[in-house]
JSON list of C-alpha atoms and ligand atoms in Angstrom, two decimals:
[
{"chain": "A", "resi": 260, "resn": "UNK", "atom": "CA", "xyz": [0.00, 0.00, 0.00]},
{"chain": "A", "resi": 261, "resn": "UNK", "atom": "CA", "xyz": [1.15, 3.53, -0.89]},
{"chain": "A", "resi": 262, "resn": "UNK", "atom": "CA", "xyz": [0.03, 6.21, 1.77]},
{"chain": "A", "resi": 263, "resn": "UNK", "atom": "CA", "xyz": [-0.31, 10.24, 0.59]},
{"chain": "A", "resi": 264, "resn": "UNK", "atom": "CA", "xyz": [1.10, 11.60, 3.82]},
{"chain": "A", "resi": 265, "resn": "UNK", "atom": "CA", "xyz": [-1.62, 13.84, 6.08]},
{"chain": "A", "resi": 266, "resn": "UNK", "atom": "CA", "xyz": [-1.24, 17.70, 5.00]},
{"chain": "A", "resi": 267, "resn": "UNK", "atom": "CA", "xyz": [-3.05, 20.62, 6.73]},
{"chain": "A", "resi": 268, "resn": "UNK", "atom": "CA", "xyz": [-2.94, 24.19, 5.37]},
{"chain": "A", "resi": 269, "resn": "UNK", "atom": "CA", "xyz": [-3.55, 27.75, 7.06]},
{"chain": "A", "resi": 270, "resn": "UNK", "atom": "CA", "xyz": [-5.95, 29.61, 5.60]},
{"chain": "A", "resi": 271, "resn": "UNK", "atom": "CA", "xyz": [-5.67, 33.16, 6.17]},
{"chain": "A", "resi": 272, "resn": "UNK", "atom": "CA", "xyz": [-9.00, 34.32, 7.65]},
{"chain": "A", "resi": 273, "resn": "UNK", "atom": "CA", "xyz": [-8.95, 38.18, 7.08]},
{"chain": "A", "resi": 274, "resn": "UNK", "atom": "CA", "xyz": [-8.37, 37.75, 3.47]},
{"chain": "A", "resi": 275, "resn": "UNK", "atom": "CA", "xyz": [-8.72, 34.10, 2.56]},
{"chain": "A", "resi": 276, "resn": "UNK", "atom": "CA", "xyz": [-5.40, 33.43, 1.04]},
{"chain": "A", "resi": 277, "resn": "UNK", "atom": "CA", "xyz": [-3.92, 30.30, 1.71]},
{"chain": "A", "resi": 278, "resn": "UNK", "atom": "CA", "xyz": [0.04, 31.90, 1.45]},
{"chain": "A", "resi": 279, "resn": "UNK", "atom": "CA", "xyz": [1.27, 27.88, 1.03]},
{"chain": "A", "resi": 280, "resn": "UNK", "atom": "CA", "xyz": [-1.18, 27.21, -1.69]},
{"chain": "A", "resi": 281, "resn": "UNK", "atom": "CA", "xyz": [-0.28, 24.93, -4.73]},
{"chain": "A", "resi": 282, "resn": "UNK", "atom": "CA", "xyz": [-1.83, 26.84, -6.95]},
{"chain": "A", "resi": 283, "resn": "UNK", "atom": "CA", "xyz": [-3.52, 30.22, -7.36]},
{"chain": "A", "resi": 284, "resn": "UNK", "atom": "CA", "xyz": [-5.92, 30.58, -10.43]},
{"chain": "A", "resi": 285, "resn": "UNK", "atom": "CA", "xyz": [-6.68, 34.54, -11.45]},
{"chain": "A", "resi": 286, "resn": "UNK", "atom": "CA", "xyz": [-10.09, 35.77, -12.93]},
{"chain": "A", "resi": 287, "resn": "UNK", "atom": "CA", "xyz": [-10.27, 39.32, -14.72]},
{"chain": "A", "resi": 288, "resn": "UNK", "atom": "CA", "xyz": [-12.87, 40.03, -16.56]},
{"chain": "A", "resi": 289, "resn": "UNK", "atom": "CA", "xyz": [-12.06, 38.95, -20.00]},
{"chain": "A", "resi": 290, "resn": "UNK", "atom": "CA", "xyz": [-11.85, 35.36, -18.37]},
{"chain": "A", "resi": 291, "resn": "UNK", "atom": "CA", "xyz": [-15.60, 35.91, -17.61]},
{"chain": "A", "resi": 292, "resn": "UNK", "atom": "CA", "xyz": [-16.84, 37.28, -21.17]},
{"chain": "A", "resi": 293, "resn": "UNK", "atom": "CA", "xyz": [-20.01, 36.71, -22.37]},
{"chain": "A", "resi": 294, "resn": "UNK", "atom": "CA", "xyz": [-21.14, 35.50, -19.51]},
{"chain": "A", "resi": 295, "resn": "UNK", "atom": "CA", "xyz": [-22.67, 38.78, -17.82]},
{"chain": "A", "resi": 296, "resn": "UNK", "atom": "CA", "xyz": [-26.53, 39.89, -18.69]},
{"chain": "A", "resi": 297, "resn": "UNK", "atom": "CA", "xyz": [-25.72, 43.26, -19.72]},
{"chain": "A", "resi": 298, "resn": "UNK", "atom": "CA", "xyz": [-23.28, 43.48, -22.84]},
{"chain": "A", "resi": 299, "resn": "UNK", "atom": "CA", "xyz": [-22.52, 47.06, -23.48]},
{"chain": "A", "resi": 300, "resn": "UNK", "atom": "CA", "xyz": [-21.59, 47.11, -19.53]},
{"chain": "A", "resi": 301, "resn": "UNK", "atom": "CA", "xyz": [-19.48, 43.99, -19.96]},
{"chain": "A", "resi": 302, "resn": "UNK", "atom": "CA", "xyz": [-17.89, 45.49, -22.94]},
{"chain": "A", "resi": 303, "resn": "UNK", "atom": "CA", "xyz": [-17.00, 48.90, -21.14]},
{"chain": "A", "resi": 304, "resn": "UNK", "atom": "CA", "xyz": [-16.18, 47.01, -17.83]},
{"chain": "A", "resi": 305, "resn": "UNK", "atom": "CA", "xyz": [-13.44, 45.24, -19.92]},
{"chain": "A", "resi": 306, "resn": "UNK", "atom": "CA", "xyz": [-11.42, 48.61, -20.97]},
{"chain": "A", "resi": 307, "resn": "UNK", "atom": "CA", "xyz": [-9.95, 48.24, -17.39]},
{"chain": "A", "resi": 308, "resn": "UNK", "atom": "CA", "xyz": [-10.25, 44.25, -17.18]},
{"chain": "A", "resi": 309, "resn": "UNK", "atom": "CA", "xyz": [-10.85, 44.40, -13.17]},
{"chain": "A", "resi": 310, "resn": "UNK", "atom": "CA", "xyz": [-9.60, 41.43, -10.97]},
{"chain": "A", "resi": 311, "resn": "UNK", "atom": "CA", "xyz": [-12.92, 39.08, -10.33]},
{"chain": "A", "resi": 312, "resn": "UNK", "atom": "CA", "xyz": [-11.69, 36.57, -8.54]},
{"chain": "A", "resi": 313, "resn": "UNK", "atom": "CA", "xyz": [-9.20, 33.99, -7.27]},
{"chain": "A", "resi": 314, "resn": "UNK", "atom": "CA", "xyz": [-8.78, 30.74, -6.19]},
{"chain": "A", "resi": 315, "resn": "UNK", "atom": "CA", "xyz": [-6.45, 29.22, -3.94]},
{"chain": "A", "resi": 316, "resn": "UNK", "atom": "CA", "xyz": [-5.99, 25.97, -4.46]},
{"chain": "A", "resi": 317, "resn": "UNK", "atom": "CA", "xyz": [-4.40, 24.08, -0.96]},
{"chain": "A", "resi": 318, "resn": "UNK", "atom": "CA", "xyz": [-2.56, 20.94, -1.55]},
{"chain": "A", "resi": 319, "resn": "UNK", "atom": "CA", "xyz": [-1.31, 18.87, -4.58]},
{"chain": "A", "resi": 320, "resn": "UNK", "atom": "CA", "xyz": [-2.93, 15.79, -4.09]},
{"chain": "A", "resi": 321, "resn": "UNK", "atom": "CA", "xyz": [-4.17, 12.82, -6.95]},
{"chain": "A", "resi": 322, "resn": "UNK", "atom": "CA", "xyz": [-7.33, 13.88, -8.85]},
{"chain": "A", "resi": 323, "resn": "UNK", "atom": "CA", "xyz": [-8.76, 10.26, -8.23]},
{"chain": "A", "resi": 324, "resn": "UNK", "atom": "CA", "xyz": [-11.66, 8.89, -6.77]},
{"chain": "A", "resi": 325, "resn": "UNK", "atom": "CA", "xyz": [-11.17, 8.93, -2.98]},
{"chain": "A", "resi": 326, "resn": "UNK", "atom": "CA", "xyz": [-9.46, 11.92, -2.48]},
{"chain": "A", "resi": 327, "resn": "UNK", "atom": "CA", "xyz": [-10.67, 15.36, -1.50]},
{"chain": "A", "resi": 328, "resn": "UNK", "atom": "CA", "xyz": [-9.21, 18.69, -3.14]},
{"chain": "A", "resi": 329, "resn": "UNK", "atom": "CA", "xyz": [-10.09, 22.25, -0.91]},
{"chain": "A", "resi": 330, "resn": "UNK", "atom": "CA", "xyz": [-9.39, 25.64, -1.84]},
{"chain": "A", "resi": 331, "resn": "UNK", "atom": "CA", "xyz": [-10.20, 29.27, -0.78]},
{"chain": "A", "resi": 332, "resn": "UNK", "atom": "CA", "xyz": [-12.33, 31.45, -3.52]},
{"chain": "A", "resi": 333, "resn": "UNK", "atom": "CA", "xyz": [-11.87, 35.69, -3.16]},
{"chain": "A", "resi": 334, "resn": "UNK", "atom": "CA", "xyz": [-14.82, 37.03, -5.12]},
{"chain": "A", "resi": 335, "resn": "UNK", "atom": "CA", "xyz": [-13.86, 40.84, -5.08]},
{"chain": "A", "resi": 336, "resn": "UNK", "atom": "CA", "xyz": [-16.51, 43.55, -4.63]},
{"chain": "A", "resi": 337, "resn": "UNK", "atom": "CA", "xyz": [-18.07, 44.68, -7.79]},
{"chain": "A", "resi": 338, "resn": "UNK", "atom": "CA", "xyz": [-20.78, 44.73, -10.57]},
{"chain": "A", "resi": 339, "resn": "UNK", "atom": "CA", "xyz": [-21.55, 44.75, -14.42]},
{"chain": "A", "resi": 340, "resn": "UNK", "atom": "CA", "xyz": [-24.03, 46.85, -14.53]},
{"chain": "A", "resi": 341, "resn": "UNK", "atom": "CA", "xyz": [-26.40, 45.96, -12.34]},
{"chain": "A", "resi": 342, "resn": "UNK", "atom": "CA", "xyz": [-24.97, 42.37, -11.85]},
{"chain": "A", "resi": 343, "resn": "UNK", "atom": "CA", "xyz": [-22.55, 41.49, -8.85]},
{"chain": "A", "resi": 344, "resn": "UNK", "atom": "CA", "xyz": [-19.05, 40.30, -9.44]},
{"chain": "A", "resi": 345, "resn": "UNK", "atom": "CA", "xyz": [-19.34, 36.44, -9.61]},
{"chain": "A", "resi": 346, "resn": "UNK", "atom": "CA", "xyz": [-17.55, 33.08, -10.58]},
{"chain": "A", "resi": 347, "resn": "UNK", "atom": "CA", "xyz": [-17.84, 31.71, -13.83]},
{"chain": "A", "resi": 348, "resn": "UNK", "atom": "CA", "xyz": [-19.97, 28.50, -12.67]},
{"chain": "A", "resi": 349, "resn": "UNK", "atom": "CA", "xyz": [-20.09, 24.74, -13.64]},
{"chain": "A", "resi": 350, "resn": "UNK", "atom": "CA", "xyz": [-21.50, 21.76, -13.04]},
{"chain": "A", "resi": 351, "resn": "UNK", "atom": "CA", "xyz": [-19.01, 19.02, -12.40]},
{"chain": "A", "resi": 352, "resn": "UNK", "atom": "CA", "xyz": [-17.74, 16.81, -15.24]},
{"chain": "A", "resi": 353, "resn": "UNK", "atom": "CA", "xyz": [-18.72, 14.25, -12.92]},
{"chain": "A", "resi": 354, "resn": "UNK", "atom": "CA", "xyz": [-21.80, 15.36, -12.45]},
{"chain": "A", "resi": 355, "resn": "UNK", "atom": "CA", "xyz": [-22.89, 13.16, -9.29]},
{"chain": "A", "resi": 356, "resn": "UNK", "atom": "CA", "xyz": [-20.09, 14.32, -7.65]},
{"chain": "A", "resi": 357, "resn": "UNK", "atom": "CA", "xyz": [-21.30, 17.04, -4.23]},
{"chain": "A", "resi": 358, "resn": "UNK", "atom": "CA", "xyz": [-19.29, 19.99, -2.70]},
{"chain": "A", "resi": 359, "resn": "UNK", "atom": "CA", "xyz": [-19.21, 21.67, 0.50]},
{"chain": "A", "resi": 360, "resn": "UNK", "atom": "CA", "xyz": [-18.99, 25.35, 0.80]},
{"chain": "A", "resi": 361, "resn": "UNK", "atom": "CA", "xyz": [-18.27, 27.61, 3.62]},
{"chain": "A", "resi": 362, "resn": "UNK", "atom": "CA", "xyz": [-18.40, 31.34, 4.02]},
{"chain": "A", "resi": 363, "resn": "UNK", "atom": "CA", "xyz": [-15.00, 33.03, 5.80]},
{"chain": "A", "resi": 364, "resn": "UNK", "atom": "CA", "xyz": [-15.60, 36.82, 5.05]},
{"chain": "A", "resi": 365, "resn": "UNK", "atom": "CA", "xyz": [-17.97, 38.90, 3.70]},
{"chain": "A", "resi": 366, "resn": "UNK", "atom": "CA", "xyz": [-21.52, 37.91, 2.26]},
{"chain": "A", "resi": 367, "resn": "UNK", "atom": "CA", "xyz": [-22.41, 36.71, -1.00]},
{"chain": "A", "resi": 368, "resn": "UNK", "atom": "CA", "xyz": [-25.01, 33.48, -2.47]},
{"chain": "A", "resi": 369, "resn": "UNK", "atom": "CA", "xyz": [-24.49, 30.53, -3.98]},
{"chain": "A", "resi": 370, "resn": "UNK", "atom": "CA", "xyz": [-26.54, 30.21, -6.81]},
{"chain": "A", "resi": 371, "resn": "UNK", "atom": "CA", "xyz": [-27.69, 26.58, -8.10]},
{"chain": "A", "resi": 372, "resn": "UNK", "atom": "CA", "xyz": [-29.14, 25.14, -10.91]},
{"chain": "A", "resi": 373, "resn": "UNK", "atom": "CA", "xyz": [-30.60, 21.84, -12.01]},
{"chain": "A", "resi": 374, "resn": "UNK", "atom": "CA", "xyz": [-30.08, 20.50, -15.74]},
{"chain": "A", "resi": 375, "resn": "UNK", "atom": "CA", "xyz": [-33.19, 21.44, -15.95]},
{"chain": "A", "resi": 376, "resn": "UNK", "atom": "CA", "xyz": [-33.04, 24.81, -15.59]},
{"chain": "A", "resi": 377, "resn": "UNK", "atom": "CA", "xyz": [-34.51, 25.07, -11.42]},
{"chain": "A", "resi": 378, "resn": "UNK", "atom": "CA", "xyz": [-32.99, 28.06, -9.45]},
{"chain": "A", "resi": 379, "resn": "UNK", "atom": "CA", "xyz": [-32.20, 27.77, -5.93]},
{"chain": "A", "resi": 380, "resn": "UNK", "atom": "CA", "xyz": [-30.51, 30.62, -4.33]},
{"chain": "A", "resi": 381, "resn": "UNK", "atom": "CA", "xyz": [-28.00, 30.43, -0.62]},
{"chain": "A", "resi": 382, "resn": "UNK", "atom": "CA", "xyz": [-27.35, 33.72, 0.63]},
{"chain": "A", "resi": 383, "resn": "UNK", "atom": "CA", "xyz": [-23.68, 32.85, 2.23]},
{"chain": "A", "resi": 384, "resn": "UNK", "atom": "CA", "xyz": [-21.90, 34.96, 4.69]},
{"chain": "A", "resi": 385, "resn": "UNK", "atom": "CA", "xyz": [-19.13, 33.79, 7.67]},
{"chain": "A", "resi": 386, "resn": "UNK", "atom": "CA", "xyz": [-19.89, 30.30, 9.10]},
{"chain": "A", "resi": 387, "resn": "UNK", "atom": "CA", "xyz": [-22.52, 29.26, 6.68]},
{"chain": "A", "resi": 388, "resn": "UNK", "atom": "CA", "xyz": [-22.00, 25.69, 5.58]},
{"chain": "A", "resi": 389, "resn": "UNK", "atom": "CA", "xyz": [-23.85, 25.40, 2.38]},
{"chain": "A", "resi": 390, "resn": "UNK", "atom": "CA", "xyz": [-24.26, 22.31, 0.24]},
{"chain": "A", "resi": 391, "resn": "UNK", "atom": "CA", "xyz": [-24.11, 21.31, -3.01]},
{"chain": "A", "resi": 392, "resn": "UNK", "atom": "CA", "xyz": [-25.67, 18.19, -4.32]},
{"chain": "A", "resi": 393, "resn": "UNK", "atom": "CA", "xyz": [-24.95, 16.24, -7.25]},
{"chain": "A", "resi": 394, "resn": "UNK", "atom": "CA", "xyz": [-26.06, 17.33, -10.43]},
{"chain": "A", "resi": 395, "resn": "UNK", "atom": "CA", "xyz": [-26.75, 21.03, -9.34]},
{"chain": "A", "resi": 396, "resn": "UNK", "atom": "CA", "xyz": [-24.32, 23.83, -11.35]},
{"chain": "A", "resi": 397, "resn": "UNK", "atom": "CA", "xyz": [-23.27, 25.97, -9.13]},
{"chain": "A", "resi": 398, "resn": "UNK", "atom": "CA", "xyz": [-21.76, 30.12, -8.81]},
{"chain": "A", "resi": 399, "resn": "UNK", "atom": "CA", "xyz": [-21.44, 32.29, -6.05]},
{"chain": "A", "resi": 400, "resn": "UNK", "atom": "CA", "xyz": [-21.83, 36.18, -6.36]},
{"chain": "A", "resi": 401, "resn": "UNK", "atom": "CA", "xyz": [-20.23, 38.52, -4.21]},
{"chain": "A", "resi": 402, "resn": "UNK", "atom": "CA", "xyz": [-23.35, 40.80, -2.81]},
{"chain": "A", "resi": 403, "resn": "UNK", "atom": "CA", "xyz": [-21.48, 42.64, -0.63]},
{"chain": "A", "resi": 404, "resn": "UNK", "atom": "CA", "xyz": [-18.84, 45.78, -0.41]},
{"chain": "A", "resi": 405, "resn": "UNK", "atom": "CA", "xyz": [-15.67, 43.65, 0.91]},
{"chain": "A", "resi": 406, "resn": "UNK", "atom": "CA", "xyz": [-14.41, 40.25, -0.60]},
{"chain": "A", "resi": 407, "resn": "UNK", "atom": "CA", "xyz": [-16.37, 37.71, -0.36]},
{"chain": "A", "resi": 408, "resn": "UNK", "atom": "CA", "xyz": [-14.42, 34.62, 0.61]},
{"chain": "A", "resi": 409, "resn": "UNK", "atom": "CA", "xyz": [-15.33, 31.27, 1.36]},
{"chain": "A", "resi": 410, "resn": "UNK", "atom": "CA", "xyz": [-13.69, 27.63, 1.15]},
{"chain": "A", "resi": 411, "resn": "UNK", "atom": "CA", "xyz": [-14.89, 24.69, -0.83]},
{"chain": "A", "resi": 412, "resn": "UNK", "atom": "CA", "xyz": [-14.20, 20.76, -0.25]},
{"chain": "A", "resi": 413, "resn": "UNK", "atom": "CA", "xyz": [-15.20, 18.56, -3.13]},
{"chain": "A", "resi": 414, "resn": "UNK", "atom": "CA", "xyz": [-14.28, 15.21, -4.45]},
{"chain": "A", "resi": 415, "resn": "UNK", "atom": "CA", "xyz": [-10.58, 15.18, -5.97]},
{"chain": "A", "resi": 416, "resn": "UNK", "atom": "CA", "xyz": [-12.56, 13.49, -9.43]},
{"chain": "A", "resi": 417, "resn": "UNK", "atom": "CA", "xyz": [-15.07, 15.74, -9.89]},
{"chain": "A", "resi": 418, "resn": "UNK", "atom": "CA", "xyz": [-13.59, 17.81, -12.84]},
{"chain": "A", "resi": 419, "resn": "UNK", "atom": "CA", "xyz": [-15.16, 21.37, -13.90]},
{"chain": "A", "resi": 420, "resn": "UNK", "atom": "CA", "xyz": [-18.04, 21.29, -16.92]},
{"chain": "A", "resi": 421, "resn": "UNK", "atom": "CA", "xyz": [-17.88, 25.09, -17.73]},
{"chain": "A", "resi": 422, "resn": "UNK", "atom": "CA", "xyz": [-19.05, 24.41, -21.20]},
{"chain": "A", "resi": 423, "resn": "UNK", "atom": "CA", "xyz": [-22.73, 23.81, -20.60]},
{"chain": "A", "resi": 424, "resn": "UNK", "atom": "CA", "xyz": [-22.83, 27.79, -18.53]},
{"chain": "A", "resi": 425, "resn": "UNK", "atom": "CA", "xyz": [-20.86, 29.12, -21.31]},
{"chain": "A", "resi": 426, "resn": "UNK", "atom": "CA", "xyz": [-23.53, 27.82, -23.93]},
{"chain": "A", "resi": 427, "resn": "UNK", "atom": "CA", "xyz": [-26.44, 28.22, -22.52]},
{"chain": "A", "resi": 428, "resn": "UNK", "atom": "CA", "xyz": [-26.21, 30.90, -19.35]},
{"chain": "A", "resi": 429, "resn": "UNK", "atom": "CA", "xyz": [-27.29, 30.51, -15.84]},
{"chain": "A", "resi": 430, "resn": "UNK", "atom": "CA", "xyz": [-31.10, 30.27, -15.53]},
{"chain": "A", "resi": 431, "resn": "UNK", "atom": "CA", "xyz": [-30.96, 32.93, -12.20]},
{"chain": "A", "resi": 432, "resn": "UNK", "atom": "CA", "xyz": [-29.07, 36.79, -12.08]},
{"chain": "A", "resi": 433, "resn": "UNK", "atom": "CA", "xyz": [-28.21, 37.91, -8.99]},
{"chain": "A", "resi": 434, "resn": "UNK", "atom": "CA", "xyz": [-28.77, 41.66, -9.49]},
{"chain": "A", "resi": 435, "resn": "UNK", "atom": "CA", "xyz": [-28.28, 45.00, -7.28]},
{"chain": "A", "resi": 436, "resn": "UNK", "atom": "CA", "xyz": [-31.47, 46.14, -5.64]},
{"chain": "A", "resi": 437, "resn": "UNK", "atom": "CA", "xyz": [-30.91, 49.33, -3.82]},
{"chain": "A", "resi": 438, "resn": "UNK", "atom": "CA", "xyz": [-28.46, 48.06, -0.70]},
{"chain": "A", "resi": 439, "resn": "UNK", "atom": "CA", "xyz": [-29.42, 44.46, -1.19]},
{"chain": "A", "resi": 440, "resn": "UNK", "atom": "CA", "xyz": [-29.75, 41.69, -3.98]},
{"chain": "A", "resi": 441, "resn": "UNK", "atom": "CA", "xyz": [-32.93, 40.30, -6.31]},
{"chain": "A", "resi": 442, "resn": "UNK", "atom": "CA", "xyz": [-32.73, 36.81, -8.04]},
{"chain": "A", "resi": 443, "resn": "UNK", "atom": "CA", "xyz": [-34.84, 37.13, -11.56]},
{"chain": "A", "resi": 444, "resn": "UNK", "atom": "CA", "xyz": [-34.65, 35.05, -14.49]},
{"chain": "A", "resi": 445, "resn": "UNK", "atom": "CA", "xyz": [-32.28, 35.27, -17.25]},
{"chain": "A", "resi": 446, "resn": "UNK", "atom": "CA", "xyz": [-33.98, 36.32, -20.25]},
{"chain": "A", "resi": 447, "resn": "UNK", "atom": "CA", "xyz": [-30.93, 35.07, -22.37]},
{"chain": "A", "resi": 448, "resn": "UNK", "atom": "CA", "xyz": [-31.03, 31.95, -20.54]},
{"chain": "A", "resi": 449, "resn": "UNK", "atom": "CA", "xyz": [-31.14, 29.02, -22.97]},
{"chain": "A", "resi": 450, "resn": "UNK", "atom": "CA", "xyz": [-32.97, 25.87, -21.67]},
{"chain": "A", "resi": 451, "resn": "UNK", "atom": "CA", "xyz": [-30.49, 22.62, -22.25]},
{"chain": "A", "resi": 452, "resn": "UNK", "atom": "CA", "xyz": [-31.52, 19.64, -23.87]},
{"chain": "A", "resi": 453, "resn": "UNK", "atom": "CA", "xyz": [-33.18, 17.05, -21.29]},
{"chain": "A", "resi": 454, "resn": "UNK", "atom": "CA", "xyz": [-30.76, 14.69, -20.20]},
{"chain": "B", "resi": 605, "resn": "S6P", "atom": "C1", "xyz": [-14.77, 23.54, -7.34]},
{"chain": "B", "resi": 605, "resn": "S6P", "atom": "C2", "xyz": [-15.48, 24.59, -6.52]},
{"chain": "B", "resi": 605, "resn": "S6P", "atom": "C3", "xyz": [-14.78, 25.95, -6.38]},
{"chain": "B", "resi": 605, "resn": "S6P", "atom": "C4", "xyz": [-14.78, 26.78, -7.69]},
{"chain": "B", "resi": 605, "resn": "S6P", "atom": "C5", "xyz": [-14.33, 28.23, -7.44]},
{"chain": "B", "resi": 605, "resn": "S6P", "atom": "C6", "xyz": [-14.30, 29.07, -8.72]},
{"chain": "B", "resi": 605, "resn": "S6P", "atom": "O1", "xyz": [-15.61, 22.46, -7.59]},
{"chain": "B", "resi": 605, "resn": "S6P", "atom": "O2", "xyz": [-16.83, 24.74, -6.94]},
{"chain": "B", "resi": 605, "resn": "S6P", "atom": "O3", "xyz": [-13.49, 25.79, -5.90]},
{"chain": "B", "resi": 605, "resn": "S6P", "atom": "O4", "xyz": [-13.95, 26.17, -8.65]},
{"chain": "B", "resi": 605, "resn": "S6P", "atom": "O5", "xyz": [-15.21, 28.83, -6.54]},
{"chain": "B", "resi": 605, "resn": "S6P", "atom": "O6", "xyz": [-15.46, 28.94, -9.48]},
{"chain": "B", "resi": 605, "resn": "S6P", "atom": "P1", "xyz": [-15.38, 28.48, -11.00]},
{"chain": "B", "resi": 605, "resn": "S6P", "atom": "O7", "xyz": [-16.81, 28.35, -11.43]},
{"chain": "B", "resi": 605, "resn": "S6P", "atom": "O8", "xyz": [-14.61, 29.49, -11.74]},
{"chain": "B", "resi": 605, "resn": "S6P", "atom": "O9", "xyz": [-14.68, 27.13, -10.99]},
{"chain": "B", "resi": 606, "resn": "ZN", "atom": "ZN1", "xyz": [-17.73, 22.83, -7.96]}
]
């Protein structure tokens, strides 16, 4: 039997880096086009390209069944137009596989979708523990004036489907609404084929 030795990793709580990360993925804007409601705001948002987000991703350990990969996401404050600063979304490629998110700093939601096109909507904000089942896509939107931060645990062979949010949009926009945030359908939203 080969053993993957124990690992722990500190997560900085005021801003949610983890400084002994593996690896840190970047989001600007132009990682996320197309992908907000409003596309004259999207296009004039890009002239600066703002940071979106970033992901910290803990330890180096075998994407394989059994395993368990964690990271910190840093959704920085911000909007579109009227839409919040969010993550790009997926479902997973292995689309039975759950996650577990909770919130560190600041307040956002978790957004999920079924297939289907079914909106459910977790407002998020420091020691929520919010689930995600199998099969649901899932974002989270930064709703708030600070980073949002939270940390996800998910299967180590669960894989990122981007693709199917790409094509067809997220079925629920998380828009501003004076100090707060309103869920409404995506009018661009394209339903996907039954499975
Ligand atoms: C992975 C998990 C998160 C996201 C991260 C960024 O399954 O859901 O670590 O990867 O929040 O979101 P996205 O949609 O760009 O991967
Ligand atoms: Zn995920």
């Amino acid at each position: 039997m080969t053993y993957v030795d124990p690992v722990s990793h500190q997560v900085n709580l005021a801003d949610g880096t983890i400084p002994t990360a593996h690896a840190v993925q970047v989001r600007r804007l132009a990682d996320l086009r197309g992908l907000f409601a409003d596309p004259q705001a999207e296009a004039d948002a890009l002239a600066e390209n703002p940071l979106v987000y970033q992901v910290y991703d803990a330890a180096d350990l075998p994407h394989v069944d059994g395993h368990l990969l964690y990271s910190t996401t840093v959704i920085q404050p911000g909007r579109v137009g009227d839409e919040f600063f969010m993550t790009k979304g997926h479902f997973h490629e292995r689309s039975d596989r759950a996650e577990l998110y909770y919130g560190l700093s600041g307040e956002g939601v978790l957004l999920l979708q079924t297939p289907e096109g079914r909106v459910e909507t977790l407002p998020m904000v420091a020691g929520t523990a919010a689930y995600v089942p199998p099969h649901w896509g899932h974002r989270t939107v930064n709703t708030g004036r600070v980073p949002f931060v939270f940390l996800a645990a998910y299967p180590a062979d669960a894989g990122y489907d981007y693709g199917t949010i790409a094509r067809d949009g997220f079925a629920g926009l998380v828009l501003a609404d004076g100090d707060g945030f309103r869920v409404v359908p995506n009018p661009r939203y394209r339903r996907a084929a039954s499975p």
